[in-house]
Tab-separated table of C-alpha atoms in Angstrom:
chain	number	residue	atom	x	y	z
H	1	UNK	CA	108.390	89.186	116.538
H	2	UNK	CA	110.632	91.539	114.648
H	3	UNK	CA	108.216	94.153	113.085
H	4	UNK	CA	109.411	94.833	108.929
H	5	UNK	CA	109.500	98.998	108.088
H	6	UNK	CA	110.288	100.643	105.019
H	7	UNK	CA	110.681	103.975	103.050
H	8	UNK	CA	110.084	103.900	99.245
H	9	UNK	CA	111.292	107.358	98.730
H	10	UNK	CA	111.703	109.579	95.759
H	11	UNK	CA	110.033	107.403	93.406
H	12	UNK	CA	107.037	108.490	90.880
H	13	UNK	CA	103.275	106.398	92.485
H	14	UNK	CA	100.910	105.915	90.048
H	15	UNK	CA	97.409	104.692	91.116
H	16	UNK	CA	94.973	103.798	89.180
H	17	UNK	CA	92.400	103.721	91.943
H	18	UNK	CA	93.371	106.959	93.415
H	19	UNK	CA	93.965	109.012	90.061
H	20	UNK	CA	97.621	109.725	91.466
H	21	UNK	CA	100.964	110.501	89.309
H	22	UNK	CA	103.730	111.944	92.162
H	23	UNK	CA	107.168	111.757	92.881
H	24	UNK	CA	106.628	110.931	97.376
H	25	UNK	CA	107.123	108.612	99.233
H	26	UNK	CA	105.618	105.206	100.970
H	27	UNK	CA	105.912	104.316	104.073
H	28	UNK	CA	105.519	100.636	104.284
H	29	UNK	CA	104.918	98.706	107.521
H	30	UNK	CA	104.552	94.826	108.370
H	31	UNK	CA	103.224	94.452	104.376
H	32	UNK	CA	100.919	97.962	105.128
H	33	UNK	CA	100.981	101.101	103.758
H	34	UNK	CA	100.985	103.803	106.844
H	35	UNK	CA	101.886	106.538	105.008
H	36	UNK	CA	102.413	108.416	101.724
H	37	UNK	CA	104.001	111.491	101.369
H	38	UNK	CA	106.505	113.772	103.273
H	39	UNK	CA	107.249	112.517	106.850
H	40	UNK	CA	110.447	113.196	108.922
H	41	UNK	CA	108.574	111.572	112.140
H	42	UNK	CA	108.962	107.931	110.475
H	43	UNK	CA	112.935	107.707	110.843
H	44	UNK	CA	113.622	104.560	111.614
H	45	UNK	CA	112.487	103.137	108.927
H	46	UNK	CA	114.491	101.306	105.900
H	47	UNK	CA	115.177	103.769	102.846
H	48	UNK	CA	114.910	102.142	99.361
H	49	UNK	CA	115.715	105.271	97.311
H	50	UNK	CA	113.791	104.648	94.128
H	51	UNK	CA	114.332	108.409	92.956
H	52	UNK	CA	113.654	108.243	88.818
H	53	UNK	CA	111.558	104.751	88.975
H	54	UNK	CA	107.826	103.965	88.770
H	55	UNK	CA	106.505	102.925	91.684
H	56	UNK	CA	103.168	100.868	90.914
H	57	UNK	CA	100.826	98.499	92.192
H	58	UNK	CA	101.555	95.085	92.019
H	59	UNK	CA	100.700	93.255	88.055
H	60	UNK	CA	97.594	91.265	88.560
H	61	UNK	CA	98.109	88.489	85.574
H	62	UNK	CA	94.675	87.167	85.320
H	63	UNK	CA	95.215	83.893	82.917
H	64	UNK	CA	98.881	82.072	83.363
H	65	UNK	CA	98.816	78.188	82.360
H	66	UNK	CA	101.856	76.622	85.546
H	67	UNK	CA	101.248	73.474	83.947
H	68	UNK	CA	100.952	71.444	87.677
H	69	UNK	CA	99.917	69.207	88.542
H	70	UNK	CA	101.331	67.054	85.317
H	71	UNK	CA	103.047	68.625	83.348
H	72	UNK	CA	106.281	69.906	85.543
H	73	UNK	CA	109.325	69.498	83.033
H	74	UNK	CA	106.889	72.520	81.357
H	75	UNK	CA	106.700	74.780	84.393
H	76	UNK	CA	106.326	74.086	87.681
H	77	UNK	CA	104.519	76.623	90.606
H	78	UNK	CA	107.528	77.655	91.903
H	79	UNK	CA	108.458	78.610	89.041
H	80	UNK	CA	105.915	80.124	87.304
H	81	UNK	CA	105.690	82.395	90.181
H	82	UNK	CA	109.289	83.026	89.871
H	83	UNK	CA	108.551	84.282	85.989
H	84	UNK	CA	105.886	85.960	87.606
H	85	UNK	CA	108.170	87.844	90.117
H	86	UNK	CA	110.490	88.941	87.672
H	87	UNK	CA	108.108	90.082	85.283
H	88	UNK	CA	106.698	92.219	88.564
H	89	UNK	CA	103.259	90.010	89.167
H	90	UNK	CA	102.121	90.425	92.627
H	91	UNK	CA	98.927	87.772	91.734
H	92	UNK	CA	98.592	85.587	88.917
H	93	UNK	CA	95.476	83.397	88.743
H	94	UNK	CA	96.604	78.947	87.642
H	95	UNK	CA	94.464	78.003	84.908
H	96	UNK	CA	92.549	74.609	85.116
H	97	UNK	CA	93.775	72.512	82.385
H	98	UNK	CA	97.036	70.529	84.029
H	99	UNK	CA	96.938	66.612	85.119
H	100	UNK	CA	94.320	66.042	86.086
H	101	UNK	CA	92.403	69.191	85.561
H	102	UNK	CA	91.569	71.544	88.260
H	103	UNK	CA	88.205	70.442	88.809
H	104	UNK	CA	87.827	69.678	92.503
H	105	UNK	CA	88.268	70.921	95.916
H	106	UNK	CA	90.539	68.775	96.596
H	107	UNK	CA	93.085	70.017	93.927
H	108	UNK	CA	92.083	73.904	94.434
H	109	UNK	CA	93.579	73.167	97.765
H	110	UNK	CA	96.693	71.358	96.053
H	111	UNK	CA	97.006	75.193	93.736
H	112	UNK	CA	97.479	77.194	96.717
H	113	UNK	CA	99.262	75.141	99.354
H	114	UNK	CA	102.281	75.023	96.912
H	115	UNK	CA	101.955	78.379	95.980
H	116	UNK	CA	104.594	79.542	98.856
H	117	UNK	CA	107.800	81.631	97.402
H	118	UNK	CA	105.118	84.703	98.098
H	119	UNK	CA	103.666	86.052	94.696
H	120	UNK	CA	99.728	84.743	94.950
H	121	UNK	CA	98.645	82.534	93.246
H	122	UNK	CA	94.853	81.803	92.788
H	123	UNK	CA	93.162	78.851	91.403
H	124	UNK	CA	91.000	78.969	88.608
H	125	UNK	CA	88.391	76.112	88.258
H	126	UNK	CA	87.449	73.699	85.800
H	127	UNK	CA	83.952	74.692	84.632
H	128	UNK	CA	83.297	71.199	83.042
H	129	UNK	CA	84.290	67.631	84.684
H	130	UNK	CA	87.976	66.782	83.007
H	131	UNK	CA	86.986	69.459	80.555
H	132	UNK	CA	85.029	67.122	79.046
H	133	UNK	CA	82.219	69.615	78.503
H	134	UNK	CA	79.352	67.706	79.878
H	135	UNK	CA	79.408	67.631	83.278
H	136	UNK	CA	79.328	70.922	85.734
H	137	UNK	CA	81.637	70.882	87.988
H	138	UNK	CA	81.078	71.064	91.887
H	139	UNK	CA	81.360	75.142	91.707
H	140	UNK	CA	80.500	75.674	94.974
H	141	UNK	CA	82.937	73.433	96.367
H	142	UNK	CA	85.798	75.143	94.439
H	143	UNK	CA	85.014	78.670	95.510
H	144	UNK	CA	85.053	77.310	98.919
H	145	UNK	CA	88.466	76.784	98.522
H	146	UNK	CA	89.507	79.622	96.677
H	147	UNK	CA	89.309	79.850	93.455
H	148	UNK	CA	88.675	82.953	91.589
H	149	UNK	CA	86.628	81.952	88.519
H	150	UNK	CA	86.209	79.163	86.273
H	151	UNK	CA	86.860	78.560	83.027
H	152	UNK	CA	87.200	75.060	80.105
H	153	UNK	CA	90.609	77.347	78.851
H	154	UNK	CA	91.808	75.430	75.424
H	155	UNK	CA	87.878	73.942	74.826
H	156	UNK	CA	84.798	75.207	74.778
H	157	UNK	CA	81.858	74.665	76.401
H	158	UNK	CA	80.397	73.818	73.417
H	159	UNK	CA	76.732	73.226	74.920
H	160	UNK	CA	74.479	76.280	75.044
H	161	UNK	CA	72.388	74.825	77.988
H	162	UNK	CA	75.776	73.540	80.001
H	163	UNK	CA	77.683	77.106	79.408
H	164	UNK	CA	73.910	78.358	80.396
H	165	UNK	CA	73.372	76.094	83.770
H	166	UNK	CA	77.475	77.370	84.037
H	167	UNK	CA	76.501	81.339	84.030
H	168	UNK	CA	73.381	80.822	86.587
H	169	UNK	CA	75.754	79.133	89.313
H	170	UNK	CA	78.493	81.487	88.603
H	171	UNK	CA	76.166	85.072	89.585
H	172	UNK	CA	74.672	82.674	92.486
H	173	UNK	CA	78.709	83.440	93.820
H	174	UNK	CA	79.280	86.825	92.182
H	175	UNK	CA	82.615	84.753	90.868
H	176	UNK	CA	83.064	85.244	86.834
H	177	UNK	CA	83.239	82.929	84.826
H	178	UNK	CA	86.536	83.382	82.049
H	179	UNK	CA	85.327	82.282	78.473
H	180	UNK	CA	88.024	80.396	75.579
H	181	UNK	CA	85.850	81.469	72.714
H	182	UNK	CA	87.065	79.001	70.269
H	183	UNK	CA	84.084	77.502	67.967
H	184	UNK	CA	85.718	73.731	68.250
H	185	UNK	CA	83.726	72.368	65.230
H	186	UNK	CA	86.538	74.940	63.264
H	187	UNK	CA	89.525	73.892	64.592
H	188	UNK	CA	92.560	72.501	63.238
H	189	UNK	CA	94.524	75.264	61.685
H	190	UNK	CA	97.620	75.822	62.483
H	191	UNK	CA	97.390	80.158	61.581
H	192	UNK	CA	95.648	82.621	60.420
H	193	UNK	CA	93.659	82.763	57.835
H	194	UNK	CA	95.185	85.047	55.409
H	195	UNK	CA	97.694	86.598	53.171
H	196	UNK	CA	100.600	84.517	55.314
H	197	UNK	CA	98.313	80.680	55.720
H	198	UNK	CA	97.627	81.124	51.453
H	199	UNK	CA	101.644	81.603	50.661
H	200	UNK	CA	102.730	78.881	53.787
H	201	UNK	CA	100.124	76.696	52.836
H	202	UNK	CA	99.683	75.849	56.046
H	203	UNK	CA	95.953	74.499	57.242
H	204	UNK	CA	94.124	78.065	58.499
H	205	UNK	CA	92.275	79.106	61.854
H	206	UNK	CA	89.556	81.622	61.010
H	207	UNK	CA	88.181	84.558	62.877
H	208	UNK	CA	85.272	83.299	62.906
H	209	UNK	CA	85.338	80.634	65.719
H	210	UNK	CA	86.603	83.748	68.164
H	211	UNK	CA	84.077	85.896	67.280
H	212	UNK	CA	81.030	82.677	67.257
H	213	UNK	CA	81.505	82.445	70.308
H	214	UNK	CA	81.833	85.833	71.555
H	215	UNK	CA	78.184	86.276	70.178
H	216	UNK	CA	76.984	83.121	71.953
H	217	UNK	CA	78.154	84.063	75.479
H	218	UNK	CA	77.831	88.102	75.575
H	219	UNK	CA	74.165	86.783	74.256
H	220	UNK	CA	74.409	84.266	77.052
H	221	UNK	CA	75.308	86.273	79.989
H	222	UNK	CA	72.761	88.829	79.387
H	223	UNK	CA	69.866	86.195	79.929
H	224	UNK	CA	71.906	84.746	82.892
H	225	UNK	CA	72.736	88.147	84.310
H	226	UNK	CA	76.122	87.501	84.789
H	227	UNK	CA	79.823	88.091	84.387
H	228	UNK	CA	81.456	86.645	81.176
H	229	UNK	CA	85.201	87.775	80.872
H	230	UNK	CA	86.851	86.434	77.348
H	231	UNK	CA	90.072	85.338	77.358
H	232	UNK	CA	93.065	86.394	74.495
H	233	UNK	CA	91.204	88.263	72.847
H	234	UNK	CA	92.694	88.339	68.321
H	235	UNK	CA	90.548	90.358	66.683
H	236	UNK	CA	89.262	93.166	64.963
H	237	UNK	CA	85.325	91.337	65.286
H	238	UNK	CA	86.399	90.510	68.347
H	239	UNK	CA	86.269	93.475	69.349
H	240	UNK	CA	83.301	95.209	67.348
H	241	UNK	CA	81.150	92.444	69.457
H	242	UNK	CA	82.450	93.153	72.917
H	243	UNK	CA	81.887	97.211	72.626
H	244	UNK	CA	78.098	96.315	71.043
H	245	UNK	CA	78.279	93.672	74.434
H	246	UNK	CA	79.424	96.231	76.910
H	247	UNK	CA	76.627	99.266	74.725
H	248	UNK	CA	73.699	95.976	74.722
H	249	UNK	CA	74.403	96.135	78.491
H	250	UNK	CA	76.838	92.670	79.974
H	251	UNK	CA	78.538	91.754	82.058
H	252	UNK	CA	80.707	91.461	80.297
H	253	UNK	CA	84.888	92.579	80.668
H	254	UNK	CA	87.541	91.054	78.240
H	255	UNK	CA	91.927	90.731	78.045
H	256	UNK	CA	94.359	90.596	75.315
H	257	UNK	CA	97.975	89.574	75.803
H	258	UNK	CA	100.913	91.209	74.598
H	259	UNK	CA	101.645	89.365	71.213
H	260	UNK	CA	98.090	90.718	70.151
H	261	UNK	CA	98.898	94.082	69.917
H	262	UNK	CA	102.747	93.790	68.845
H	263	UNK	CA	102.519	91.162	66.879
H	264	UNK	CA	101.516	90.098	62.940
H	265	UNK	CA	100.190	86.981	61.275
H	266	UNK	CA	102.897	88.135	58.395
H	267	UNK	CA	105.944	87.082	60.451
H	268	UNK	CA	105.856	83.710	61.091
H	269	UNK	CA	106.813	83.683	57.135
H	270	UNK	CA	109.272	82.197	58.306
H	271	UNK	CA	107.377	79.196	60.023
H	272	UNK	CA	109.117	79.855	63.266
H	273	UNK	CA	106.778	77.422	66.323
H	274	UNK	CA	107.879	80.280	69.039
H	275	UNK	CA	105.302	82.244	66.993
H	276	UNK	CA	102.542	79.808	67.218
H	277	UNK	CA	99.926	80.506	69.694
H	278	UNK	CA	96.524	79.563	70.272
H	279	UNK	CA	93.765	82.585	68.897
H	280	UNK	CA	96.964	82.962	65.957
H	281	UNK	CA	98.400	86.004	64.955
H	282	UNK	CA	96.241	88.056	62.860
H	283	UNK	CA	96.916	90.853	60.397
H	284	UNK	CA	97.495	94.257	60.944
H	285	UNK	CA	94.727	95.532	60.578
H	286	UNK	CA	93.433	93.304	63.925
H	287	UNK	CA	96.579	94.375	65.564
H	288	UNK	CA	95.525	97.929	65.142
H	289	UNK	CA	91.864	97.283	66.398
H	290	UNK	CA	93.145	95.217	68.978
H	291	UNK	CA	95.501	98.496	69.975
H	292	UNK	CA	91.957	100.279	69.355
H	293	UNK	CA	90.089	98.685	71.637
H	294	UNK	CA	92.739	99.111	74.560
H	295	UNK	CA	92.851	102.773	73.826
H	296	UNK	CA	88.298	102.761	73.906
H	297	UNK	CA	88.430	100.580	76.992
H	298	UNK	CA	86.059	98.060	74.854
H	299	UNK	CA	89.369	95.716	76.586
H	300	UNK	CA	89.671	96.078	80.195
H	301	UNK	CA	93.130	94.479	81.395
H	302	UNK	CA	96.115	93.208	79.387
H	303	UNK	CA	97.528	89.200	80.451
H	304	UNK	CA	100.249	86.625	79.332
H	305	UNK	CA	98.478	83.784	78.609
H	306	UNK	CA	101.584	82.083	79.842
H	307	UNK	CA	101.269	78.902	78.376
H	308	UNK	CA	104.831	77.354	78.557
H	309	UNK	CA	106.852	74.437	76.428
H	310	UNK	CA	109.664	72.615	75.995
H	311	UNK	CA	112.644	73.461	73.262
H	312	UNK	CA	112.230	69.506	72.333
H	313	UNK	CA	108.100	70.619	72.190
H	314	UNK	CA	108.651	73.984	69.965
H	315	UNK	CA	111.768	72.344	68.260
H	316	UNK	CA	108.937	70.071	65.787
H	317	UNK	CA	108.258	71.360	62.640
H	318	UNK	CA	105.083	74.379	62.861
H	319	UNK	CA	102.350	71.894	61.609
H	320	UNK	CA	103.296	69.520	65.176
H	321	UNK	CA	104.531	71.667	67.558
H	322	UNK	CA	102.348	72.992	70.754
H	323	UNK	CA	100.160	75.749	70.782
H	324	UNK	CA	101.248	79.075	73.575
H	325	UNK	CA	103.915	81.128	74.045
H	326	UNK	CA	105.118	82.431	77.495
H	327	UNK	CA	104.826	85.972	78.406
H	328	UNK	CA	105.537	86.677	81.930
H	329	UNK	CA	108.809	87.995	82.302
H	330	UNK	CA	108.155	90.414	78.955
H	331	UNK	CA	104.900	91.627	79.516
H	332	UNK	CA	106.143	94.891	80.673
H	333	UNK	CA	108.396	95.998	78.644
H	334	UNK	CA	106.418	95.449	75.415
H	335	UNK	CA	103.262	96.579	76.792
H	336	UNK	CA	105.210	99.853	77.764
H	337	UNK	CA	106.932	100.192	74.446
H	338	UNK	CA	104.468	98.879	72.162
H	339	UNK	CA	101.676	100.790	73.933
H	340	UNK	CA	103.467	104.039	76.445
H	341	UNK	CA	106.338	104.745	74.288
H	342	UNK	CA	104.169	105.248	70.424
H	343	UNK	CA	101.571	107.069	72.325
H	344	UNK	CA	98.441	104.844	72.133
H	345	UNK	CA	98.325	104.852	76.158
H	346	UNK	CA	99.511	107.146	79.022
H	347	UNK	CA	101.433	105.500	81.985
H	348	UNK	CA	98.324	105.968	84.012
H	349	UNK	CA	96.053	104.054	81.758
H	350	UNK	CA	98.678	100.945	81.497
H	351	UNK	CA	98.991	100.239	84.804
H	352	UNK	CA	95.867	100.618	85.286
H	353	UNK	CA	94.876	97.564	83.147
H	354	UNK	CA	97.643	95.297	84.180
H	355	UNK	CA	96.231	95.830	87.988
H	356	UNK	CA	93.742	98.129	89.098
H	357	UNK	CA	91.396	96.423	86.650
H	358	UNK	CA	92.157	92.229	86.579
H	359	UNK	CA	91.328	93.318	90.734
H	360	UNK	CA	88.348	93.979	89.893
H	361	UNK	CA	87.863	91.417	87.192
H	362	UNK	CA	88.360	89.011	90.096
H	363	UNK	CA	86.554	90.877	92.919
H	364	UNK	CA	89.684	91.072	95.430
H	365	UNK	CA	91.026	94.270	97.362
H	366	UNK	CA	94.642	94.178	95.408
H	367	UNK	CA	95.678	96.673	92.215
H	368	UNK	CA	95.820	100.146	95.206
H	369	UNK	CA	98.951	101.787	96.667
H	370	UNK	CA	97.148	103.044	99.328
H	371	UNK	CA	96.857	103.727	103.013
H	372	UNK	CA	95.514	100.754	104.977
H	373	UNK	CA	95.756	97.989	101.888
H	374	UNK	CA	98.671	95.181	101.556
H	375	UNK	CA	101.730	96.443	100.233
H	376	UNK	CA	101.921	94.523	96.613
H	377	UNK	CA	104.448	97.167	94.346
H	378	UNK	CA	106.618	96.951	91.687
H	379	UNK	CA	109.529	99.246	90.945
H	380	UNK	CA	110.266	100.077	86.697
H	381	UNK	CA	112.671	101.634	85.239
H	382	UNK	CA	111.308	102.718	82.330
H	383	UNK	CA	113.929	104.623	81.135
H	384	UNK	CA	116.964	101.429	80.543
H	385	UNK	CA	116.094	99.786	77.556
H	386	UNK	CA	117.403	95.796	77.041
H	387	UNK	CA	117.761	92.392	74.203
H	388	UNK	CA	115.109	89.695	75.652
H	389	UNK	CA	117.431	86.823	75.984
H	390	UNK	CA	114.956	83.537	75.920
H	391	UNK	CA	117.511	81.656	78.147
H	392	UNK	CA	118.144	83.791	80.036
H	393	UNK	CA	114.300	82.845	82.077
H	394	UNK	CA	113.613	81.929	84.581
H	395	UNK	CA	110.592	80.367	84.087
H	396	UNK	CA	111.824	76.526	82.841
H	397	UNK	CA	110.756	76.848	79.776
H	398	UNK	CA	111.736	79.487	76.282
H	399	UNK	CA	109.181	79.576	73.649
H	400	UNK	CA	108.738	83.025	72.944
H	401	UNK	CA	108.558	84.545	70.523
H	402	UNK	CA	110.832	88.648	71.472
H	403	UNK	CA	113.715	86.792	71.225
H	404	UNK	CA	116.156	88.988	70.540
H	405	UNK	CA	113.622	92.338	70.244
H	406	UNK	CA	114.907	95.760	72.366
H	407	UNK	CA	112.175	96.946	74.426
H	408	UNK	CA	112.078	99.141	77.100
H	409	UNK	CA	111.499	99.182	81.311
H	410	UNK	CA	113.149	96.885	83.568
H	411	UNK	CA	111.466	95.387	86.414
H	412	UNK	CA	113.782	96.155	89.407
H	413	UNK	CA	112.215	95.611	92.640
H	414	UNK	CA	108.748	93.260	93.207
H	415	UNK	CA	106.666	93.185	96.461
H	416	UNK	CA	104.835	90.916	97.784
H	417	UNK	CA	102.528	92.053	101.416
H	418	UNK	CA	105.931	94.190	101.837
H	419	UNK	CA	108.789	91.817	101.613
H	420	UNK	CA	111.073	92.209	98.055
H	421	UNK	CA	110.827	88.632	96.134
H	422	UNK	CA	112.171	89.900	93.847
H	423	UNK	CA	115.772	92.185	92.532
H	424	UNK	CA	116.951	92.793	89.135
H	425	UNK	CA	120.268	92.635	89.950
H	426	UNK	CA	122.115	93.327	86.653
H	427	UNK	CA	122.561	96.707	85.017
H	428	UNK	CA	121.400	97.098	81.667
H	429	UNK	CA	121.620	99.999	78.604
């Protein structure tokens, strides 16, 4: 058996769990970190020079749509994993709204068995059978097969009694529920309710649809002693409710996506379907509130809500085009450019929201570069800038709202279990 020994030499290690930010060397043997620091005795290691680069825990995305099974013309587990690796992600969580829905142990096993090209793919099981909101799934059997959470993402469990039952069961297994927060009685719009919807005469989606369900779910979680995780937070009111819930003692965490802290609904005056997602882009005031909530810790992590669609689907008029944008390959560069370059977050704070915090939410031993830990590592060059070009994506889909945007932050290498599964082969200026 060949022993794999590598040394990441001279990079800036940023590790939120140990609060370490230091230029140092990292020694990896057979996928495990064995030493951090200078050690001339460890001279039989392959040297990878990472001078002037950031060395950070591999990113973890709690919210990805891989479309497999059933919609493999949009994405597959394999293509989504390639996109994740290119984006610096070493672990991604696959939402269950596939066809058929991932609502039983057999389909959980299907996802797990297809996850074999490096990136850790953790299935999320459905809360209700077929996402119908009528009958709970067999949560225990899906846990035994390896789910990391349960969610009916794409739909809300509108029956409060059923949602409470799900929360009680999930709490018994220390399993988080990922809540899609949208009152299904208030849907039917296309873009955010505001000046742009008035100017374009497009059907509107109000903030109240999101905020009503957040309020309900935090109350249910309070009285169920359960962990509720709020998906894709997009409004100022949502951040205020989540902060209240935390102060109230609710076991609540929250995520947002890069488009919610970088773009606003005024950009939809061009009626570009690639800027249509659910929740929709909100107002400038909402964008500022999301940034503040990231800064003060109300929002715990950044997820992509990677939602691929074919070019033909996203070429339809905005009224009929599907909701959703891809995000795995642009998440770090958008986050770094809009949050760190602007002074909203420190480098340590950003890396924590993309690695350690997501790991903690789903109770996995990752997001930590320390001795004895698995070497899931991302190497970054934050001094390089490039222009986002959707045709360069390795995802099967190109529906990004960020095409042609100039950003900072290149993923140089992605390592899983000490193996380099992605290496940037281009030089960007």
